Coordinates of N, CA and C and ligand atoms in Angstrom, one line a residue:
M1 N 0.9 -1.2 0.2 CA 0.0 -0.1 0.3 C 1.0 1.5 0.0
T2 N 0.8 1.9 -0.8 CA 1.1 3.6 -1.2 C 0.4 4.4 -1.5
L3 N 0.1 5.2 -0.1 CA -0.7 6.0 -0.2 C -0.2 7.5 -0.3
R4 N -0.7 8.0 -1.0 CA -0.1 9.6 -0.9 C -1.3 10.6 -0.9
F5 N -0.7 11.7 0.1 CA -1.7 12.8 0.2 C -1.4 13.7 -1.1
V6 N -2.5 14.1 -1.6 CA -2.3 15.0 -2.6 C -3.0 16.5 -2.5
A7 N -4.2 17.1 -2.0 CA -4.4 18.0 -1.8 C -5.7 18.4 -0.6
A8 N -5.8 19.1 -0.2 CA -7.1 19.4 0.8 C -7.6 20.8 0.3
S9 N -9.3 20.8 0.5 CA -9.7 22.1 0.4 C -11.0 22.3 1.1
R10 N -11.6 23.4 1.4 CA -12.8 23.3 1.9 C -14.0 22.6 1.3
L11 N -15.0 22.0 2.1 CA -16.0 21.3 1.4 C -17.4 21.7 2.1
P12 N -18.0 22.8 1.5 CA -19.3 23.0 2.3 C -20.3 22.1 2.2
T13 N -21.1 21.9 3.3 CA -22.2 20.9 2.8 C -23.4 21.6 3.4
P14 N -24.6 20.9 3.5 CA -25.8 21.5 4.5 C -25.7 21.5 5.7
W15 N -24.5 20.7 6.5 CA -24.6 20.7 8.1 C -23.3 21.2 8.4
A16 N -22.5 21.8 7.5 CA -21.0 21.9 8.1 C -20.4 22.4 7.1
V17 N -18.8 23.3 7.2 CA -18.3 23.3 5.9 C -16.9 22.4 6.5
F18 N -16.7 21.2 6.0 CA -15.7 20.5 6.3 C -14.4 20.7 5.8
T19 N -13.6 20.0 5.7 CA -12.4 19.8 5.2 C -11.8 19.0 4.2
M20 N -11.9 18.6 2.9 CA -11.9 17.6 2.0 C -10.2 17.2 1.8
H21 N -9.9 16.1 2.5 CA -8.4 15.8 2.3 C -8.5 14.7 0.9
G22 N -7.7 14.6 0.1 CA -7.7 13.7 -1.3 C -6.1 13.0 -1.4
F23 N -6.6 11.5 -1.0 CA -5.3 11.1 -1.1 C -5.3 9.9 -2.1
E24 N -3.7 9.7 -2.6 CA -4.3 8.6 -4.2 C -3.5 7.2 -3.8
D25 N -3.4 6.1 -3.8 CA -3.2 4.9 -3.7 C -2.5 4.5 -5.4
S26 N -1.2 4.9 -5.5 CA -0.2 4.8 -6.4 C -0.6 3.0 -7.0
E27 N -0.8 2.2 -6.2 CA -0.8 0.9 -6.7 C -2.1 0.3 -7.4
T28 N -3.2 1.0 -6.9 CA -4.8 0.5 -7.3 C -4.9 1.5 -8.4
G29 N -4.5 3.2 -8.5 CA -4.8 4.3 -8.9 C -6.5 4.7 -8.0
K30 N -6.4 4.2 -7.1 CA -7.9 4.3 -6.4 C -7.9 5.8 -5.5
E31 N -8.5 6.9 -5.7 CA -8.8 7.7 -5.1 C -9.4 8.1 -4.0
H32 N -8.9 8.0 -2.7 CA -9.7 8.3 -1.2 C -9.5 9.4 -0.7
L33 N -11.2 9.5 0.0 CA -11.3 10.9 0.5 C -11.5 10.5 2.3
A34 N -10.8 12.0 2.9 CA -11.3 12.3 4.7 C -11.8 13.9 4.0
L35 N -13.4 13.6 4.9 CA -14.0 15.1 5.0 C -13.7 15.1 6.8
T36 N -13.2 15.8 7.3 CA -12.5 16.5 8.5 C -13.6 17.6 9.0
L37 N -13.5 17.9 10.6 CA -14.1 19.1 10.9 C -13.6 19.3 12.5
G38 N -12.8 20.2 12.8 CA -12.2 20.4 14.1 C -11.0 19.9 14.0
E39 N -10.4 20.5 15.3 CA -9.1 19.9 15.8 C -8.9 18.0 16.2
L40 N -8.0 17.7 15.2 CA -8.1 16.1 15.5 C -6.8 15.3 16.0
D41 N -5.8 16.2 15.8 CA -4.6 15.6 16.3 C -4.3 15.9 17.9
N42 N -5.2 15.5 18.5 CA -4.9 15.6 19.8 C -5.4 14.2 20.7
T43 N -5.4 13.9 21.8 CA -5.5 12.8 22.2 C -7.4 12.7 22.4
E44 N -7.9 13.3 22.6 CA -9.7 13.0 22.4 C -10.0 12.3 21.3
P45 N -10.8 10.8 21.7 CA -11.1 10.0 20.1 C -12.0 11.1 19.3
V46 N -11.8 10.6 18.4 CA -12.3 11.4 17.0 C -13.6 10.5 16.8
L47 N -14.9 11.2 16.7 CA -16.0 10.5 16.0 C -15.5 10.6 14.2
A48 N -15.9 9.0 14.3 CA -15.2 8.6 13.1 C -16.4 8.0 11.9
R49 N -16.3 7.6 11.0 CA -16.9 6.7 10.0 C -16.2 6.4 9.1
I50 N -16.0 5.2 8.6 CA -15.3 4.8 7.8 C -16.3 4.2 6.4
H51 N -16.7 5.0 5.3 CA -18.0 5.0 4.7 C -17.8 4.4 3.2
S52 N -17.7 2.9 3.0 CA -17.3 2.6 1.6 C -18.0 3.0 0.4
E53 N -17.8 3.3 -1.0 CA -18.6 3.8 -1.8 C -19.7 3.1 -2.3
C54 N -20.7 3.7 -2.4 CA -21.6 3.0 -3.0 C -22.5 4.3 -4.2
L55 N -22.3 4.3 -5.1 CA -22.6 5.1 -6.2 C -24.2 5.3 -6.2
T56 N -24.5 4.3 -6.0 CA -26.4 3.7 -6.2 C -27.0 4.4 -5.0
G57 N -26.5 4.3 -3.6 CA -27.3 4.8 -2.8 C -26.4 6.5 -2.2
D58 N -25.1 6.4 -2.2 CA -25.0 7.7 -2.0 C -25.3 8.7 -2.7
A59 N -25.2 8.5 -4.6 CA -25.5 9.8 -5.5 C -26.5 9.3 -5.6
L60 N -27.2 8.4 -6.1 CA -28.3 8.1 -7.2 C -29.7 7.8 -6.4
F61 N -29.6 8.1 -5.0 CA -30.6 7.8 -4.4 C -31.3 6.7 -4.1
S62 N -30.8 5.4 -4.2 CA -31.0 4.1 -4.3 C -32.0 3.9 -2.9
L63 N -32.7 2.9 -2.9 CA -33.5 2.7 -1.5 C -33.1 1.2 -1.5
R64 N -32.2 0.3 -2.5 CA -31.9 -1.0 -2.2 C -30.9 -1.0 -1.0
C65 N -30.2 -0.1 -0.5 CA -29.6 -0.5 0.4 C -29.8 0.5 1.3
D66 N -28.7 1.0 2.6 CA -28.5 2.0 3.7 C -27.7 2.8 3.6
C67 N -26.7 2.8 2.5 CA -25.6 3.8 2.1 C -25.9 5.3 2.6
G68 N -26.9 5.6 1.6 CA -27.2 7.2 1.6 C -27.6 7.8 2.8
F69 N -28.1 6.9 3.4 CA -29.1 7.6 4.8 C -27.7 7.1 5.8
Q70 N -27.0 6.6 6.0 CA -25.4 6.4 7.0 C -24.8 7.3 7.0
L71 N -24.7 7.5 5.1 CA -23.7 8.4 4.8 C -23.9 10.3 5.7
Q72 N -25.2 10.5 5.6 CA -26.0 11.6 5.7 C -26.2 11.9 7.0
E73 N -26.3 10.8 7.8 CA -26.3 10.9 9.3 C -25.2 10.9 9.8
A74 N -24.1 10.3 9.5 CA -22.9 10.4 10.1 C -22.2 12.1 9.5
L75 N -22.4 12.2 8.5 CA -21.7 13.9 8.6 C -22.9 14.7 9.0
K76 N -24.3 14.5 9.3 CA -24.3 15.4 10.6 C -24.3 15.3 11.8
R77 N -24.1 13.9 12.2 CA -23.5 13.7 13.5 C -22.3 14.0 14.2
I78 N -21.4 14.2 13.0 CA -19.8 14.8 13.3 C -20.5 16.3 13.0
A79 N -21.6 17.1 12.4 CA -21.4 18.5 12.4 C -21.5 19.0 13.8
A80 N -22.8 18.2 14.4 CA -23.4 18.2 15.5 C -22.3 18.3 16.6
E81 N -21.2 17.6 16.6 CA -20.0 17.4 17.9 C -19.3 18.6 17.4
G82 N -19.1 19.2 16.1 CA -17.9 20.3 15.8 C -16.8 19.7 15.3
R83 N -16.5 18.4 15.6 CA -15.3 17.2 15.3 C -15.8 15.9 15.0
G84 N -14.5 15.6 13.9 CA -14.7 14.5 13.7 C -14.3 14.2 12.0
A85 N -14.3 12.6 11.8 CA -13.6 12.6 10.4 C -14.3 11.7 9.7
L86 N -14.9 11.6 8.6 CA -15.5 10.7 7.4 C -14.7 10.2 6.7
F87 N -14.3 8.9 6.6 CA -13.2 8.7 5.5 C -14.1 8.1 4.5
Y88 N -14.2 8.4 3.0 CA -14.8 7.4 2.3 C -13.9 7.0 1.0
L89 N -14.6 5.8 1.5 CA -13.3 4.8 0.6 C -13.9 4.0 -0.6
R90 N -13.1 4.4 -1.9 CA -13.6 3.7 -3.1 C -13.4 2.3 -3.1
Q91 N -14.4 1.6 -2.4 CA -14.4 0.5 -2.5 C -15.8 -0.2 -2.8
E92 N -16.3 0.2 -4.3 CA -17.8 0.0 -4.4 C -17.7 -1.3 -4.3
G93 N -19.4 -1.8 -3.9 CA -20.1 -2.8 -3.8 C -18.9 -3.7 -3.2
R94 N -18.5 -3.5 -1.6 CA -18.0 -4.1 -1.0 C -16.5 -4.7 -1.7
G95 N -16.3 -3.9 -2.7 CA -14.9 -4.3 -3.3 C -15.1 -5.0 -4.6
I96 N -16.1 -5.2 -5.2 CA -16.0 -6.0 -6.7 C -16.5 -5.0 -7.5
G97 N -16.9 -3.8 -7.1 CA -16.8 -2.7 -8.4 C -18.4 -2.3 -8.9
L98 N -18.6 -1.3 -9.5 CA -19.9 -0.8 -9.7 C -20.6 -1.7 -10.6
L99 N -19.8 -2.3 -11.7 CA -20.6 -3.2 -12.8 C -21.1 -4.7 -12.2
N100 N -19.8 -5.0 -11.4 CA -20.3 -6.3 -10.9 C -21.5 -6.5 -9.8
K101 N -21.3 -4.9 -9.0 CA -22.7 -4.9 -8.5 C -24.0 -4.8 -9.0
I102 N -23.6 -4.3 -10.2 CA -25.0 -4.1 -10.9 C -25.6 -5.9 -11.3
R103 N -24.4 -6.6 -11.6 CA -24.8 -8.0 -11.6 C -25.2 -8.7 -10.7
A104 N -24.9 -8.6 -9.1 CA -25.5 -9.1 -8.1 C -26.6 -8.5 -7.8
Y105 N -26.9 -7.3 -8.2 CA -28.5 -6.6 -7.8 C -29.4 -7.6 -9.1
H106 N -28.8 -7.8 -9.9 CA -29.5 -8.4 -10.8 C -29.8 -9.6 -10.7
L107 N -29.0 -10.6 -10.0 CA -29.2 -12.0 -9.3 C -30.4 -11.7 -7.9
Q108 N -29.8 -10.4 -7.4 CA -30.9 -10.5 -6.4 C -32.2 -10.0 -6.7
D109 N -32.4 -9.5 -8.0 CA -33.8 -9.1 -8.7 C -34.4 -10.4 -8.6
Q110 N -33.9 -11.8 -8.8 CA -34.1 -13.0 -9.5 C -34.1 -13.6 -8.0
G111 N -33.8 -13.2 -6.8 CA -34.5 -13.9 -5.9 C -33.1 -14.4 -4.9
A112 N -31.9 -14.1 -5.3 CA -30.8 -14.4 -4.4 C -30.8 -13.6 -3.5
D113 N -30.1 -13.7 -2.0 CA -29.9 -12.7 -1.2 C -28.3 -11.9 -1.6
T114 N -27.9 -10.8 -1.0 CA -27.0 -9.8 -1.4 C -25.4 -11.1 -0.9
V115 N -25.6 -11.9 -0.2 CA -24.4 -12.8 0.0 C -24.4 -13.9 -1.1
E116 N -25.8 -14.2 -1.5 CA -25.6 -15.5 -2.3 C -25.3 -14.5 -3.8
A117 N -25.6 -13.6 -3.7 CA -25.6 -13.0 -5.3 C -24.2 -12.9 -5.3
N118 N -22.9 -12.6 -4.5 CA -21.8 -12.3 -4.5 C -21.1 -13.6 -4.8
E119 N -21.5 -14.4 -4.0 CA -21.0 -16.3 -4.6 C -21.2 -16.5 -5.8
Q120 N -22.4 -16.3 -5.9 CA -23.0 -16.8 -7.5 C -21.7 -16.2 -8.9
L121 N -21.6 -15.2 -8.0 CA -20.4 -14.3 -9.1 C -19.1 -14.7 -9.0
G122 N -19.2 -15.6 -8.0 CA -17.5 -15.9 -7.9 C -16.6 -15.1 -6.7
F123 N -17.4 -14.5 -6.0 CA -17.1 -13.2 -5.1 C -16.8 -13.8 -3.6
E124 N -16.1 -13.5 -2.7 CA -16.4 -14.0 -1.3 C -17.6 -12.4 -1.2
A125 N -18.3 -12.6 0.0 CA -19.3 -12.0 0.3 C -18.9 -10.2 0.6
D126 N -17.5 -10.2 1.0 CA -16.9 -8.8 1.2 C -15.8 -8.7 1.0
M127 N -15.2 -8.1 -0.5 CA -14.1 -8.2 -0.6 C -13.0 -6.7 0.2
R128 N -13.5 -5.7 0.9 CA -12.9 -4.7 1.1 C -11.6 -5.2 1.7
D129 N -11.0 -4.0 1.6 CA -9.5 -3.9 2.2 C -9.3 -2.7 3.1
Y130 N -9.0 -2.8 4.2 CA -8.6 -1.1 4.6 C -7.3 -0.6 5.1
S131 N -6.6 -1.6 4.1 CA -5.0 -1.1 4.3 C -4.6 0.4 4.3
M132 N -5.1 1.5 3.8 CA -5.2 2.3 3.3 C -5.2 3.8 4.8
L133 N -5.9 2.9 5.4 CA -6.7 3.4 6.7 C -5.2 4.4 7.4
P134 N -4.5 3.4 7.9 CA -3.2 3.8 9.0 C -2.6 5.3 8.2
S135 N -2.3 5.1 6.8 CA -1.7 6.3 6.2 C -2.4 7.6 6.3
M136 N -3.7 7.0 6.1 CA -4.9 8.4 6.4 C -4.9 9.2 8.0
L137 N -4.9 8.3 8.5 CA -5.0 8.5 10.1 C -3.6 9.2 11.0
E138 N -2.7 8.6 9.9 CA -1.7 9.5 10.3 C -1.1 10.5 9.8
H139 N -1.8 11.0 8.6 CA -1.5 12.0 8.1 C -2.7 13.1 8.7
L140 N -3.8 12.3 9.5 CA -4.6 13.6 10.0 C -4.1 13.8 12.0
G141 N -3.3 12.8 12.1 CA -2.8 12.9 13.3 C -3.7 12.2 14.5
I142 N -4.5 11.5 13.7 CA -5.8 10.8 14.7 C -4.9 9.4 15.3
K143 N -5.5 9.4 16.9 CA -4.7 8.3 17.1 C -5.9 7.1 17.8
S144 N -7.1 7.8 18.3 CA -8.4 6.6 18.4 C -9.3 7.4 18.0
V145 N -10.3 6.5 17.8 CA -11.6 6.9 17.1 C -12.4 6.3 18.1
R146 N -13.9 6.8 18.0 CA -15.4 6.6 18.8 C -16.1 6.4 16.9
L147 N -16.2 5.1 17.0 CA -16.4 4.3 15.3 C -18.2 4.4 15.4
M148 N -18.6 5.1 14.2 CA -20.0 4.4 14.1 C -19.9 3.9 12.8
T149 N -20.3 2.5 13.3 CA -20.4 1.2 12.5 C -21.4 0.0 13.3
N150 N -22.1 -0.7 12.3 CA -22.7 -1.5 12.4 C -21.6 -3.2 12.6
N151 N -20.7 -2.7 11.8 CA -19.7 -4.0 11.0 C -18.8 -4.4 12.0
P152 N -18.6 -5.5 12.7 CA -17.4 -5.7 13.3 C -16.2 -5.7 12.7
R153 N -16.5 -6.0 11.4 CA -15.2 -6.1 10.5 C -14.1 -4.8 10.4
K154 N -14.7 -3.5 10.6 CA -14.3 -2.4 10.4 C -13.3 -2.2 11.7
V155 N -14.2 -2.6 12.8 CA -13.6 -3.0 14.2 C -12.3 -3.5 14.3
N156 N -12.6 -4.6 13.9 CA -11.3 -5.4 13.9 C -10.1 -5.0 12.9
A157 N -10.6 -4.3 12.0 CA -9.6 -3.8 11.1 C -8.6 -2.8 11.3
F158 N -9.2 -1.8 12.3 CA -8.7 -0.9 13.0 C -7.2 -1.5 14.3
A159 N -8.4 -2.2 14.7 CA -7.5 -3.0 16.2 C -6.3 -3.5 15.4
S160 N -6.6 -4.6 13.7 CA -5.1 -4.8 13.3 C -4.2 -4.0 13.0
Y161 N -4.4 -2.7 12.9 CA -3.3 -1.7 12.3 C -3.1 -0.9 13.9
G162 N -3.4 -1.4 14.7 CA -2.9 -0.9 16.1 C -3.6 0.4 16.6
I163 N -4.8 0.7 15.7 CA -5.2 2.1 16.3 C -6.5 1.5 17.1
Q164 N -6.7 2.5 18.3 CA -7.5 2.3 19.1 C -9.0 2.4 18.8
V165 N -9.9 1.4 18.5 CA -11.5 2.0 18.9 C -11.7 2.2 20.1
D166 N -12.3 3.2 20.4 CA -12.7 3.6 21.7 C -13.8 3.4 22.4
E167 N -14.6 3.4 21.4 CA -16.0 2.8 21.4 C -16.9 2.6 20.5
R168 N -17.6 1.7 19.7 CA -18.5 1.9 18.6 C -19.7 2.1 18.8
I169 N -20.4 3.0 17.7 CA -21.5 3.7 17.8 C -22.5 3.0 16.9
P170 N -23.3 2.4 17.1 CA -24.2 1.8 16.2 C -24.7 3.1 15.2
L171 N -25.0 2.5 14.0 CA -25.5 3.7 13.2 C -26.3 2.7 12.2
T172 N -27.7 2.7 13.1 CA -29.5 2.4 12.2 C -29.9 3.3 11.6
T173 N -30.2 3.4 10.2 CA -30.6 4.2 10.0 C -31.4 3.7 8.4
G174 N -32.4 4.3 7.8 CA -32.4 4.4 6.6 C -33.6 3.4 5.9
L175 N -34.2 2.3 7.2 CA -35.0 1.3 6.6 C -36.2 1.8 5.6
N176 N -36.4 0.8 4.7 CA -37.8 1.1 3.5 C -38.0 -0.2 3.1
P177 N -39.2 -0.3 2.5 CA -39.7 -1.3 1.9 C -38.8 -1.9 1.1
Y178 N -37.8 -1.1 0.4 CA -37.0 -2.0 -0.9 C -35.4 -2.6 -0.1
N179 N -35.2 -1.9 1.2 CA -34.1 -2.7 1.8 C -34.2 -3.7 3.0
A180 N -35.5 -3.6 3.4 CA -35.6 -4.4 4.6 C -34.8 -6.1 4.4
D181 N -35.0 -7.0 3.5 CA -34.2 -8.0 3.2 C -33.1 -7.9 3.4
Y182 N -32.3 -6.5 2.8 CA -31.1 -6.7 2.6 C -30.3 -6.1 3.9
L183 N -31.3 -5.4 5.0 CA -30.8 -5.1 6.1 C -30.9 -6.3 7.1
D184 N -31.8 -7.3 6.8 CA -32.1 -8.7 7.4 C -30.9 -9.3 7.1
T185 N -30.5 -9.5 6.0 CA -29.0 -10.3 5.5 C -27.9 -9.8 6.4
K186 N -27.6 -8.6 6.0 CA -26.6 -7.9 7.0 C -26.6 -8.4 8.3
A187 N -27.5 -8.5 9.1 CA -27.6 -8.6 10.5 C -27.7 -10.6 10.9
N188 N -28.1 -10.9 9.6 CA -28.3 -12.5 9.7 C -27.4 -13.4 9.2
K189 N -26.8 -12.8 8.0 CA -25.5 -13.8 7.3 C -24.2 -12.6 7.5
L190 N -24.0 -11.5 7.4 CA -22.8 -10.6 7.6 C -22.3 -10.3 8.7
G191 N -22.9 -10.4 9.8 CA -22.6 -10.2 11.2 C -22.5 -9.2 11.8
H192 N -23.3 -8.2 10.9 CA -23.7 -6.7 11.4 C -24.4 -6.5 12.7
L193 N -23.8 -5.7 13.6 CA -23.9 -5.9 15.1 C -25.4 -4.9 15.1
M194 N -26.7 -5.8 14.8 CA -27.7 -5.2 14.9 C -28.7 -6.0 14.9
K195 N -29.9 -5.8 15.7 CA -30.5 -6.8 15.7 C -32.1 -5.9 15.1
P196 N -33.2 -6.8 14.1 CA -34.1 -6.3 13.5 C -34.6 -4.9 14.3
E197 N -35.1 -5.1 15.7 CA -35.6 -3.6 16.3 C -34.9 -2.5 16.3
D198 N -33.2 -2.8 16.0 CA -32.9 -1.5 16.2 C -33.3 -0.7 14.8
Y199 N -32.9 -1.6 13.8 CA -33.0 -0.8 12.6 C -34.5 -0.2 12.4
K200 N -35.4 -1.2 12.8 CA -37.1 -1.1 12.8 C -37.4 0.1 12.9
D201 N -36.8 0.3 14.4 CA -36.9 1.6 15.0 C -36.7 2.8 15.0
N202 N -35.9 3.0 14.0 CA -35.4 4.3 13.4 C -36.0 4.6 12.3
Ligands
GTP1 N1 -21.7 -6.7 -3.4 C1 -22.6 -5.8 -3.1 N2 -22.4 -4.7 -2.3 C2 -23.5 -3.8 -1.9 C3 -24.5 -4.1 -2.0 N3 -25.2 -3.0 -1.2 C4 -24.5 -2.4 -0.9 N4 -23.3 -2.6 -1.4 C5 -22.1 -1.9 -1.0 O1 -21.6 -2.5 0.6 C6 -21.0 -1.0 0.9 C7 -21.6 -0.9 2.1 O2 -20.7 0.2 2.9 P1 -20.7 0.7 4.3 O3 -22.1 1.2 4.8 O4 -19.2 1.2 4.4 O5 -20.6 -0.8 5.0 P2 -21.2 -1.6 6.0 O6 -20.8 -3.2 6.0 O7 -22.9 -1.8 5.6 O8 -21.2 -1.4 7.5 P3 -21.6 0.0 8.3 O9 -20.2 0.6 9.0 O10 -22.6 -1.3 9.7 O11 -22.8 0.7 7.3 C8 -21.2 -0.4 -0.3 O12 -19.4 -0.4 -0.7 C9 -21.9 -0.6 -1.2 O13 -21.5 -0.6 -2.4 C10 -25.0 -5.3 -2.6 O14 -26.1 -5.9 -2.6 N5 -24.1 -6.0 -3.2
ZN2 ZN1 -25.4 1.2 -0.6

């Protein structure tokens, strides 16, 4: 992993004016982002979100998943605290890429769940890699985080890089008739730390 910081700028949003930091992974050509707010390079754990790219949910208003809702909610919570970081990682479709995600959606349209669809295409259920994180965190001076996620793999990834996760904060939002089965599969098959009542009450 060779990650290079390229540039930073202001990014005004409806909730706060974030600073946007751009990084390039010269091995894969992927361009990753961090949106930050406030002073991060001190000992106070940083409210953080690791968000994997979901073009359909984040930009195209898709109701098939909860990604866009989680993205907004995370930015709102960081803005409310006035301090935090959102890492926007370009690992679309849990790492299989956009076009393969469309192939997976096609299989889901025919009855497969999100895990079965990946497997039918010859992929593991989750192909993501978080090895860009240590360099990004180091660049920003972040030493420990309060991580907004339901996914234990993300917590384990931090631990494996020796970065302290002070607290895991659940992020259950965005339930709708089109993503209820998807959320059930996350809870039942992908090991997400949430029970139906958690996302059904939000
Ligand atoms: N292969 C595949 N990827 C999907 C599907 N639905 C959503 N995704 C991808 O799943 C990823 C979801 O990312 P996150 O929201 O960061 O992670 P998460 O594992 O759901 O964990 P949380 O932190 O609890 O939200 C994105 O890369 C989406 O593009 C699907 O049906 N198939
Ligand atoms: Zn999504």
